[in-house]
Short mmCIF file of C-alpha atoms in Angstrom, two decimals:
data_model
loop_
_atom_site.label_atom_id
_atom_site.label_comp_id
_atom_site.label_asym_id
_atom_site.label_seq_id
_atom_site.Cartn_x
_atom_site.Cartn_y
_atom_site.Cartn_z
CA UNK A 1 0.02 -0.01 -0.28
CA UNK A 2 1.54 3.13 -1.22
CA UNK A 3 1.79 5.69 1.77
CA UNK A 4 1.88 9.64 0.91
CA UNK A 5 3.96 12.40 3.01
CA UNK A 6 2.05 15.41 4.21
CA UNK A 7 2.99 18.71 2.86
CA UNK A 8 4.59 19.84 6.25
CA UNK A 9 6.75 16.76 6.15
CA UNK A 10 7.72 17.21 2.58
CA UNK A 11 8.70 21.08 3.72
CA UNK A 12 10.98 19.74 6.39
CA UNK A 13 12.80 17.57 4.05
CA UNK A 14 13.29 19.86 1.44
CA UNK A 15 14.43 22.69 3.96
CA UNK A 16 17.49 20.45 4.83
CA UNK A 17 18.63 19.69 1.26
CA UNK A 18 21.18 21.44 -0.41
CA UNK A 19 20.27 24.23 -2.70
CA UNK A 20 21.42 22.50 -5.87
CA UNK A 21 19.13 19.64 -5.29
CA UNK A 22 16.20 22.07 -4.21
CA UNK A 23 16.73 24.05 -7.50
CA UNK A 24 16.53 20.41 -9.32
CA UNK A 25 13.02 19.45 -7.36
CA UNK A 26 11.29 22.42 -8.82
CA UNK A 27 10.65 20.28 -12.17
CA UNK A 28 9.09 17.44 -10.12
CA UNK A 29 5.44 19.20 -10.32
CA UNK A 30 4.04 22.70 -10.42
CA UNK A 31 3.07 22.39 -6.60
CA UNK A 32 6.72 21.77 -5.88
CA UNK A 33 8.01 24.55 -7.95
CA UNK A 34 5.52 26.92 -6.06
CA UNK A 35 6.50 25.77 -2.79
CA UNK A 36 10.21 26.37 -3.30
CA UNK A 37 9.73 29.59 -4.80
CA UNK A 38 7.47 30.96 -2.03
CA UNK A 39 9.39 33.82 0.10
CA UNK A 40 8.25 31.85 3.40
CA UNK A 41 9.85 28.80 2.48
CA UNK A 42 13.02 30.70 1.16
CA UNK A 43 13.06 32.53 4.60
CA UNK A 44 12.64 29.09 6.33
CA UNK A 45 15.44 27.50 4.41
CA UNK A 46 17.73 30.70 5.03
CA UNK A 47 16.80 30.60 9.06
CA UNK A 48 17.66 26.89 9.39
CA UNK A 49 21.11 27.61 8.56
CA UNK A 50 21.27 30.33 11.26
CA UNK A 51 19.51 28.28 14.00
CA UNK A 52 21.75 25.04 13.20
CA UNK A 53 25.31 24.90 12.98
CA UNK A 54 25.85 21.57 11.20
CA UNK A 55 23.45 23.02 8.53
CA UNK A 56 25.33 26.27 8.40
CA UNK A 57 28.58 24.31 8.04
CA UNK A 58 27.03 22.29 5.32
CA UNK A 59 26.24 25.61 3.18
CA UNK A 60 29.13 27.34 4.05
CA UNK A 61 31.30 28.41 0.99
CA UNK A 62 34.47 30.47 -0.12
CA UNK A 63 34.38 32.40 -3.49
CA UNK A 64 37.62 33.48 -4.76
CA UNK A 65 38.95 35.35 -7.43
CA UNK A 66 42.86 36.14 -8.42
CA UNK A 67 44.06 39.52 -8.95
CA UNK A 68 45.64 38.42 -12.21
CA UNK A 69 42.30 37.13 -13.98
CA UNK A 70 38.85 37.99 -13.69
CA UNK A 71 37.20 34.61 -13.08
CA UNK A 72 35.56 33.61 -10.12
CA UNK A 73 36.01 30.16 -8.07
CA UNK A 74 34.29 28.56 -5.08
CA UNK A 75 35.21 26.09 -2.62
CA UNK A 76 33.34 24.03 -0.08
CA UNK A 77 34.43 24.72 3.40
CA UNK A 78 33.86 20.95 4.39
CA UNK A 79 36.69 20.33 2.21
CA UNK A 80 39.11 22.07 4.31
CA UNK A 81 39.71 18.92 6.16
CA UNK A 82 42.45 18.25 3.78
CA UNK A 83 45.18 20.48 3.38
CA UNK A 84 44.86 20.49 -0.75
CA UNK A 85 41.54 21.66 -2.00
CA UNK A 86 40.27 22.02 -5.49
CA UNK A 87 38.33 25.25 -6.59
CA UNK A 88 35.54 24.89 -9.33
CA UNK A 89 35.26 27.86 -11.36
CA UNK A 90 31.85 29.61 -11.72
CA UNK A 91 30.46 30.75 -15.03
CA UNK A 92 30.12 34.47 -14.55
CA UNK A 93 29.84 35.93 -17.88
CA UNK A 94 29.36 39.59 -17.02
CA UNK A 95 33.18 39.71 -16.04
CA UNK A 96 35.38 40.62 -18.65
CA UNK A 97 39.30 40.96 -18.56
CA UNK A 98 38.69 44.87 -18.93
CA UNK A 99 36.78 44.80 -15.64
CA UNK A 100 37.90 46.09 -12.50
CA UNK A 101 36.58 43.39 -9.84
CA UNK A 102 36.20 43.86 -6.27
CA UNK A 103 34.21 42.10 -3.65
CA UNK A 104 32.11 44.26 -1.65
CA UNK A 105 30.55 41.87 0.66
CA UNK A 106 28.28 39.17 1.20
CA UNK A 107 24.97 38.39 3.47
CA UNK A 108 22.30 35.79 3.33
CA UNK A 109 23.92 34.06 0.60
CA UNK A 110 23.96 37.14 -2.06
CA UNK A 111 27.48 38.19 -3.22
CA UNK A 112 27.80 42.09 -3.89
CA UNK A 113 30.38 42.54 -6.56
CA UNK A 114 32.05 46.15 -8.27
CA UNK A 115 32.97 46.01 -11.64
CA UNK A 116 34.44 49.72 -11.50
CA UNK A 117 33.78 52.16 -12.72
CA UNK A 118 30.08 52.01 -13.22
CA UNK A 119 28.42 48.54 -12.29
CA UNK A 120 27.32 46.75 -9.33
CA UNK A 121 26.48 43.07 -9.54
CA UNK A 122 24.35 41.25 -6.91
CA UNK A 123 25.05 37.30 -7.64
CA UNK A 124 23.81 34.25 -5.84
CA UNK A 125 26.36 31.89 -6.37
CA UNK A 126 24.07 29.02 -5.39
CA UNK A 127 21.29 29.41 -7.71
CA UNK A 128 23.49 31.46 -10.43
CA UNK A 129 20.79 34.25 -10.29
CA UNK A 130 22.59 37.73 -10.69
CA UNK A 131 21.27 41.33 -11.30
CA UNK A 132 23.07 44.15 -12.69
CA UNK A 133 23.08 47.81 -11.82
CA UNK A 134 24.68 50.52 -13.26
CA UNK A 135 26.02 53.31 -10.97
CA UNK A 136 24.77 56.45 -11.76
CA UNK A 137 26.67 59.89 -11.82
CA UNK A 138 26.34 60.87 -8.58
CA UNK A 139 26.97 64.50 -7.10
CA UNK A 140 30.52 65.93 -7.55
CA UNK A 141 31.38 68.92 -4.89
CA UNK A 142 32.47 71.60 -7.36
CA UNK A 143 34.41 73.46 -4.39
CA UNK A 144 36.94 70.23 -4.28
CA UNK A 145 39.76 70.01 -6.51
CA UNK A 146 40.03 67.74 -9.64
CA UNK A 147 43.18 65.98 -7.60
CA UNK A 148 40.82 65.18 -4.65
CA UNK A 149 38.17 63.89 -6.59
CA UNK A 150 40.21 61.35 -8.74
CA UNK A 151 42.96 60.60 -6.27
CA UNK A 152 41.36 57.77 -4.20
CA UNK A 153 38.75 54.88 -5.29
CA UNK A 154 35.54 54.91 -3.58
CA UNK A 155 35.21 52.96 -0.40
CA UNK A 156 31.79 50.54 -0.21
CA UNK A 157 30.21 48.51 2.03
CA UNK A 158 27.24 46.01 1.61
CA UNK A 159 24.59 44.72 4.07
CA UNK A 160 20.81 44.14 5.25
CA UNK A 161 18.68 46.74 6.79
CA UNK A 162 16.33 44.43 9.31
CA UNK A 163 13.92 47.33 9.84
CA UNK A 164 13.01 47.84 6.23
CA UNK A 165 13.78 43.94 4.70
CA UNK A 166 16.13 45.61 2.41
CA UNK A 167 19.77 45.14 1.19
CA UNK A 168 21.74 48.24 0.94
CA UNK A 169 24.97 49.38 -0.82
CA UNK A 170 26.77 52.38 0.59
CA UNK A 171 29.65 54.25 -1.36
CA UNK A 172 32.24 56.78 0.24
CA UNK A 173 33.70 59.08 -2.47
CA UNK A 174 35.74 62.14 -2.85
CA UNK A 175 36.73 61.92 1.01
CA UNK A 176 33.49 63.07 2.46
CA UNK A 177 30.20 62.38 0.15
CA UNK A 178 28.11 59.17 0.96
CA UNK A 179 25.41 57.47 -1.05
CA UNK A 180 23.32 54.94 -0.20
CA UNK A 181 21.66 52.53 -2.45
CA UNK A 182 18.30 50.64 -1.58
CA UNK A 183 17.96 47.37 -3.71
CA UNK A 184 14.18 47.37 -2.63
CA UNK A 185 13.35 50.65 -4.27
CA UNK A 186 16.10 50.85 -7.00
CA UNK A 187 17.27 54.49 -5.79
CA UNK A 188 20.24 56.20 -4.32
CA UNK A 189 19.84 58.52 -1.59
CA UNK A 190 22.48 61.29 -0.19
CA UNK A 191 23.53 60.52 3.57
CA UNK A 192 25.23 61.91 6.33
CA UNK A 193 28.49 63.75 5.04
CA UNK A 194 31.77 61.65 5.94
CA UNK A 195 34.05 63.43 8.21
CA UNK A 196 36.57 61.28 8.84
CA UNK A 197 39.98 59.71 6.99
CA UNK A 198 40.60 56.53 5.83
CA UNK A 199 43.67 54.31 5.67
CA UNK A 200 42.70 52.38 2.64
CA UNK A 201 40.13 51.27 0.11
CA UNK A 202 38.80 48.13 1.69
CA UNK A 203 35.42 47.38 1.78
CA UNK A 204 33.52 47.54 5.14
CA UNK A 205 32.37 44.41 7.15
CA UNK A 206 28.85 43.91 7.73
CA UNK A 207 27.41 42.96 11.26
CA UNK A 208 24.20 43.87 13.07
CA UNK A 209 22.86 46.17 10.17
CA UNK A 210 25.71 48.43 9.87
CA UNK A 211 29.23 48.25 7.92
CA UNK A 212 32.39 48.75 10.10
CA UNK A 213 35.81 50.22 8.90
CA UNK A 214 38.37 51.72 10.73
CA UNK A 215 38.83 55.14 9.99
CA UNK A 216 40.46 58.16 11.81
CA UNK A 217 38.74 61.58 12.92
CA UNK A 218 39.64 64.88 11.85
CA UNK A 219 41.32 66.31 8.46
CA UNK A 220 44.37 68.14 9.73
CA UNK A 221 46.89 66.17 11.65
CA UNK A 222 49.10 63.63 9.80
CA UNK A 223 47.34 60.18 9.08
CA UNK A 224 49.97 58.33 10.71
CA UNK A 225 49.67 60.17 13.88
CA UNK A 226 45.71 59.81 14.31
CA UNK A 227 44.40 57.46 16.22
CA UNK A 228 42.50 54.59 14.99
CA UNK A 229 38.54 54.28 15.48
CA UNK A 230 35.78 51.93 14.63
CA UNK A 231 33.39 53.57 12.58
CA UNK A 232 29.96 51.97 11.51
CA UNK A 233 27.37 53.08 9.10
CA UNK A 234 24.09 51.99 10.36
CA UNK A 235 21.54 51.41 7.41
CA UNK A 236 18.53 51.78 9.54
CA UNK A 237 19.59 55.36 10.75
CA UNK A 238 21.72 56.26 7.73
CA UNK A 239 24.61 57.63 9.77
CA UNK A 240 27.96 57.04 11.18
CA UNK A 241 28.50 56.08 14.59
CA UNK A 242 31.63 55.07 16.78
CA UNK A 243 32.00 51.92 18.49
CA UNK A 244 34.36 51.37 21.66
CA UNK A 245 37.82 50.27 20.81
CA UNK A 246 39.31 47.35 23.11
CA UNK A 247 42.32 49.89 23.86
CA UNK A 248 43.51 53.07 22.84
CA UNK A 249 46.93 53.07 21.61
CA UNK A 250 46.38 51.38 18.04
CA UNK A 251 48.71 53.21 15.74
CA UNK A 252 49.04 49.78 13.96
CA UNK A 253 45.39 48.65 13.56
CA UNK A 254 44.00 49.39 10.19
CA UNK A 255 41.00 46.85 9.88
CA UNK A 256 38.21 45.05 11.49
CA UNK A 257 36.70 41.74 10.73
CA UNK A 258 33.80 39.44 11.98
CA UNK A 259 34.11 35.97 12.98
CA UNK A 260 31.33 33.62 14.26
CA UNK A 261 29.15 36.53 14.74
CA UNK A 262 31.47 38.76 16.60
CA UNK A 263 33.30 42.11 15.55
CA UNK A 264 37.12 41.67 15.45
CA UNK A 265 39.65 44.45 16.06
CA UNK A 266 42.55 43.30 13.89
CA UNK A 267 46.27 44.12 14.88
CA UNK A 268 49.26 42.62 13.74
CA UNK A 269 52.29 40.17 15.27
CA UNK A 270 50.39 37.31 17.15
CA UNK A 271 47.04 38.34 18.54
CA UNK A 272 43.68 40.32 17.79
CA UNK A 273 40.89 41.27 20.00
CA UNK A 274 36.89 39.72 19.63
CA UNK A 275 34.04 41.82 20.75
CA UNK A 276 31.90 39.04 22.66
CA UNK A 277 29.02 41.41 23.07
CA UNK A 278 28.30 43.82 20.18
CA UNK A 279 28.88 47.42 21.45
CA UNK A 280 30.05 46.66 24.89
CA UNK A 281 33.77 48.00 25.70
CA UNK A 282 34.15 45.46 28.41
CA UNK A 283 33.22 42.30 26.21
CA UNK A 284 36.38 42.62 24.15
CA UNK A 285 38.36 39.43 24.42
CA UNK A 286 42.28 39.03 23.42
CA UNK A 287 43.12 36.13 21.39
CA UNK A 288 46.56 35.03 20.82
CA UNK A 289 47.46 32.71 18.27
CA UNK A 290 50.51 31.00 17.54
CA UNK A 291 51.13 32.48 14.01
CA UNK A 292 53.10 35.55 13.61
CA UNK A 293 51.42 37.72 11.14
CA UNK A 294 51.86 41.32 9.41
CA UNK A 295 48.04 41.13 8.48
CA UNK A 296 44.93 38.95 9.24
CA UNK A 297 41.52 38.55 8.28
CA UNK A 298 39.18 36.04 9.76
CA UNK A 299 36.67 34.15 7.78
CA UNK A 300 34.55 31.77 9.31
CA UNK A 301 34.60 28.92 11.73
CA UNK A 302 34.44 25.18 10.22
CA UNK A 303 33.46 22.04 12.11
CA UNK A 304 35.14 21.06 15.47
CA UNK A 305 35.41 25.26 15.97
CA UNK A 306 38.62 25.50 14.02
CA UNK A 307 38.76 29.05 12.59
CA UNK A 308 39.42 29.77 8.78
CA UNK A 309 41.91 32.95 8.42
CA UNK A 310 43.61 34.74 5.97
CA UNK A 311 47.35 35.17 7.14
CA UNK A 312 50.10 37.03 5.40
CA UNK A 313 47.86 36.38 2.09
CA UNK A 314 47.81 32.69 2.78
CA UNK A 315 44.75 30.25 3.79
CA UNK A 316 45.02 29.20 7.49
CA UNK A 317 42.76 26.69 9.79
CA UNK A 318 43.55 27.58 13.06
CA UNK A 319 42.76 25.14 16.14
CA UNK A 320 42.32 27.20 19.28
CA UNK A 321 42.16 24.45 21.51
CA UNK A 322 45.18 22.74 20.46
CA UNK A 323 46.70 26.17 19.34
CA UNK A 324 47.86 24.71 16.32
CA UNK A 325 47.52 25.60 12.39
CA UNK A 326 47.62 24.31 8.99
CA UNK A 327 47.99 25.76 5.55
CA UNK A 328 45.60 25.19 2.99
CA UNK A 329 46.71 25.02 -0.64
CA UNK A 330 43.95 25.74 -3.02
CA UNK A 331 44.34 24.35 -6.71
CA UNK A 332 42.70 24.91 -10.04
CA UNK A 333 42.82 28.88 -10.14
CA UNK A 334 44.37 30.37 -13.24
CA UNK A 335 46.90 33.05 -12.63
CA UNK A 336 49.51 33.87 -9.90
CA UNK A 337 47.98 36.85 -8.41
CA UNK A 338 46.93 37.85 -5.03
CA UNK A 339 43.60 35.78 -3.87
CA UNK A 340 40.64 37.67 -3.01
CA UNK A 341 38.29 35.58 -0.93
CA UNK A 342 35.06 36.17 0.56
CA UNK A 343 32.44 33.62 2.91
CA UNK A 344 29.08 33.13 1.87
CA UNK A 345 26.20 30.60 2.92
CA UNK A 346 24.41 29.02 0.21
CA UNK A 347 20.35 30.40 0.00
CA UNK A 348 17.57 30.56 -2.09
CA UNK A 349 17.53 34.34 -1.65
CA UNK A 350 17.13 35.93 -4.97
CA UNK A 351 18.01 39.32 -6.16
CA UNK A 352 15.03 39.61 -8.26
CA UNK A 353 12.77 40.53 -5.49
CA UNK A 354 13.92 44.20 -6.70
CA UNK A 355 12.69 43.95 -10.02
CA UNK A 356 15.88 44.33 -11.96
CA UNK A 357 16.28 42.33 -15.07
CA UNK A 358 16.74 38.59 -14.22
CA UNK A 359 19.67 36.63 -15.93
CA UNK A 360 20.23 33.29 -14.91
CA UNK A 361 23.54 31.42 -15.46
CA UNK A 362 23.88 28.02 -17.15
CA UNK A 363 26.44 25.65 -16.51
#
């Protein structure tokens, strides 16, 4: 006698499957296609990775590119149990050899990419959906000299505004002008004037509805002598705010990061700081690792609480309990340039919700 599964059980099973398998199951029947495309199911599938660490580890991926080639590659984080992993090339036809490609950030499975000088791309590597948006000619302060306008590239940040259920891109240019792009309304708006000084053109890191950088305050003093500050742009409030630092003497710190949902203050040599409770100065905790470094960027936690880190431009798996580390060698990437790496967790979230022209990438 043939038994039938209830719709609730079917949903529970589908929610635990990889994105690639779920996308194939859209072809089973019209009912399944409607179910998998439903925003409620997409959110439940996404939230499961937030509350279940095993599911999160299964869906966790790296996306990479070499500075000497415009191609994109991805790597399974589960493959990091081996010291040698193979990268798989992604078919991403929007990128040409003439594009200046830069990862801005990722959230909820969506990767934001800048193709300078005039394109933004929102890309879901798991579903292969992508959206392209040309950056309009934004306001230029005519009182600034031409040298000041073109001397430094813009700074970007990408994140999610929970209060409006919207994905935003912030762009800081000409050292003082700030614009925010809403992916829901498809509009740019002028934001609070930028009154800090930057140390580089790195994109900010997203956490708790804000994008974070290390900046300095003021315009007149020599940059090297100015104190480093943690500055966040809050998408909901549309303005900058400062967060407490773990200590005041921070002349060698030029970056922050995120690890395990916590903000990190990245110094040099053999330690960095982790803010265990967001915004609380007393929660800063010093982490000392047995790997000397000039620069460090945390990526994510792997299984067994090992941390995946970029140290001195190399990929390292660090075991904090045993204070040991091992180097990861990635094969299959063309070119010998510097690797740019971004993490993402596979999801069904579609960039199509903002009514851009949909482009699906076939294998």
